[in-house]
PDB file of C-alpha atoms in Angstrom:
ATOM      1  CA  MET H   1     -43.540 -11.226-231.931  1.00  0.00           C
ATOM      2  CA  PRO H   2     -45.125  -7.755-232.288  1.00  0.00           C
ATOM      3  CA  LYS H   3     -44.017  -4.956-230.018  1.00  0.00           C
ATOM      4  CA  GLU H   4     -46.592  -3.821-227.457  1.00  0.00           C
ATOM      5  CA  ASP H   5     -47.050  -0.095-227.022  1.00  0.00           C
ATOM      6  CA  SER H   6     -48.520  -0.584-223.548  1.00  0.00           C
ATOM      7  CA  LEU H   7     -45.056  -1.139-222.119  1.00  0.00           C
ATOM      8  CA  VAL H   8     -44.141   2.521-222.821  1.00  0.00           C
ATOM      9  CA  TRP H   9     -44.990   5.207-220.277  1.00  0.00           C
ATOM     10  CA  LYS H  10     -44.841   8.855-221.301  1.00  0.00           C
ATOM     11  CA  ASP H  11     -44.253  11.672-218.831  1.00  0.00           C
ATOM     12  CA  LYS H  12     -43.543  15.378-219.217  1.00  0.00           C
ATOM     13  CA  THR H  13     -39.863  14.608-218.510  1.00  0.00           C
ATOM     14  CA  GLY H  14     -39.548  11.895-221.101  1.00  0.00           C
ATOM     15  CA  THR H  15     -40.563   8.450-222.318  1.00  0.00           C
ATOM     16  CA  TYR H  16     -39.871   5.376-220.191  1.00  0.00           C
ATOM     17  CA  LYS H  17     -40.153   1.716-220.934  1.00  0.00           C
ATOM     18  CA  LEU H  18     -41.987  -0.306-218.312  1.00  0.00           C
ATOM     19  CA  GLY H  19     -40.765  -3.706-217.286  1.00  0.00           C
ATOM     20  CA  TYR H  20     -42.948  -6.784-217.496  1.00  0.00           C
ATOM     21  CA  SER H  21     -43.291  -6.954-213.697  1.00  0.00           C
ATOM     22  CA  GLN H  22     -44.477  -3.339-213.661  1.00  0.00           C
ATOM     23  CA  LYS H  23     -47.097  -4.182-216.276  1.00  0.00           C
ATOM     24  CA  LEU H  24     -48.244  -7.145-214.177  1.00  0.00           C
ATOM     25  CA  MET H  25     -48.410  -4.912-211.114  1.00  0.00           C
ATOM     26  CA  LYS H  26     -50.604  -2.429-212.952  1.00  0.00           C
ATOM     27  CA  GLU H  27     -52.945  -5.203-214.055  1.00  0.00           C
ATOM     28  CA  GLN H  28     -53.016  -6.628-210.527  1.00  0.00           C
ATOM     29  CA  VAL H  29     -53.906  -3.224-209.047  1.00  0.00           C
ATOM     30  CA  GLN H  30     -56.678  -2.825-211.637  1.00  0.00           C
ATOM     31  CA  TRP H  31     -58.142  -6.239-210.795  1.00  0.00           C
ATOM     32  CA  GLN H  32     -57.929  -5.483-207.085  1.00  0.00           C
ATOM     33  CA  LYS H  33     -59.976  -2.346-207.637  1.00  0.00           C
ATOM     34  CA  ILE H  34     -62.575  -4.268-209.627  1.00  0.00           C
ATOM     35  CA  ASN H  35     -62.752  -6.994-206.964  1.00  0.00           C
ATOM     36  CA  PHE H  36     -63.159  -4.400-204.182  1.00  0.00           C
ATOM     37  CA  ALA H  37     -65.988  -2.678-206.080  1.00  0.00           C
ATOM     38  CA  GLY H  38     -67.658  -6.071-206.641  1.00  0.00           C
ATOM     39  CA  LYS H  39     -67.403  -6.995-202.955  1.00  0.00           C
ATOM     40  CA  VAL H  40     -68.889  -3.672-201.913  1.00  0.00           C
ATOM     41  CA  ALA H  41     -71.785  -4.153-204.314  1.00  0.00           C
ATOM     42  CA  LEU H  42     -72.341  -7.730-203.056  1.00  0.00           C
ATOM     43  CA  ILE H  43     -72.354  -6.569-199.430  1.00  0.00           C
ATOM     44  CA  ALA H  44     -74.866  -3.823-200.341  1.00  0.00           C
ATOM     45  CA  VAL H  45     -77.164  -6.341-202.047  1.00  0.00           C
ATOM     46  CA  ILE H  46     -76.964  -8.737-199.084  1.00  0.00           C
ATOM     47  CA  LEU H  47     -77.780  -5.915-196.628  1.00  0.00           C
ATOM     48  CA  ILE H  48     -80.754  -4.836-198.729  1.00  0.00           C
ATOM     49  CA  LEU H  49     -82.060  -8.417-198.807  1.00  0.00           C
ATOM     50  CA  ILE H  50     -81.659  -8.741-195.043  1.00  0.00           C
ATOM     51  CA  ILE H  51     -83.591  -5.487-194.521  1.00  0.00           C
ATOM     52  CA  ILE H  52     -86.357  -6.679-196.854  1.00  0.00           C
ATOM     53  CA  ILE H  53     -86.627 -10.068-195.049  1.00  0.00           C
ATOM     54  CA  LEU H  54     -86.754  -8.384-191.630  1.00  0.00           C
ATOM     55  CA  PHE H  55     -89.426  -5.946-192.833  1.00  0.00           C
ATOM     56  CA  VAL H  56     -91.539  -8.797-194.283  1.00  0.00           C
ATOM     57  CA  LEU H  57     -91.280 -10.756-191.039  1.00  0.00           C
ATOM     58  CA  TYR H  58     -92.258  -7.625-189.092  1.00  0.00           C
ATOM     59  CA  ARG H  59     -95.301  -7.023-191.293  1.00  0.00           C
ATOM     60  CA  LEU H  60     -96.348 -10.702-191.094  1.00  0.00           C
ATOM     61  CA  ASP H  61     -96.123 -10.588-187.313  1.00  0.00           C
ATOM     62  CA  SER H  62     -98.185  -7.443-187.118  1.00  0.00           C
ATOM     63  CA  ILE H  63    -101.123  -8.947-189.088  1.00  0.00           C
ATOM     64  CA  ASN H  64    -101.028 -12.207-187.072  1.00  0.00           C
ATOM     65  CA  PHE H  65    -100.790 -14.346-190.217  1.00  0.00           C
ATOM     66  CA  PHE H  66     -99.264 -17.343-188.521  1.00  0.00           C
ATOM     67  CA  SER H  67    -101.537 -17.356-185.490  1.00  0.00           C
ATOM     68  CA  GLY H  68    -104.595 -17.148-187.796  1.00  0.00           C
ATOM     69  CA  VAL H  69    -103.393 -20.162-189.776  1.00  0.00           C
ATOM     70  CA  LEU H  70    -102.436 -22.186-186.693  1.00  0.00           C
ATOM     71  CA  TYR H  71    -105.595 -21.666-184.647  1.00  0.00           C
ATOM     72  CA  ARG H  72    -108.365 -22.336-187.150  1.00  0.00           C
TER      73      ARG H  72
END
């Protein structure tokens, strides 16, 4: 089994070997950051879609589209 260099952490005071649980913790924190950014982007897209839908409904109401179709 080849040795992984990612388990070594270098600091100005020396070189330290990271344990497997510390490596997993680093990966978990990285995935949590990615998930948080994804959730923020998804919320932003949903809010933009809601604003677009509300604006379209407002414009349709102002031109009386539905009443013109219903009362022909």
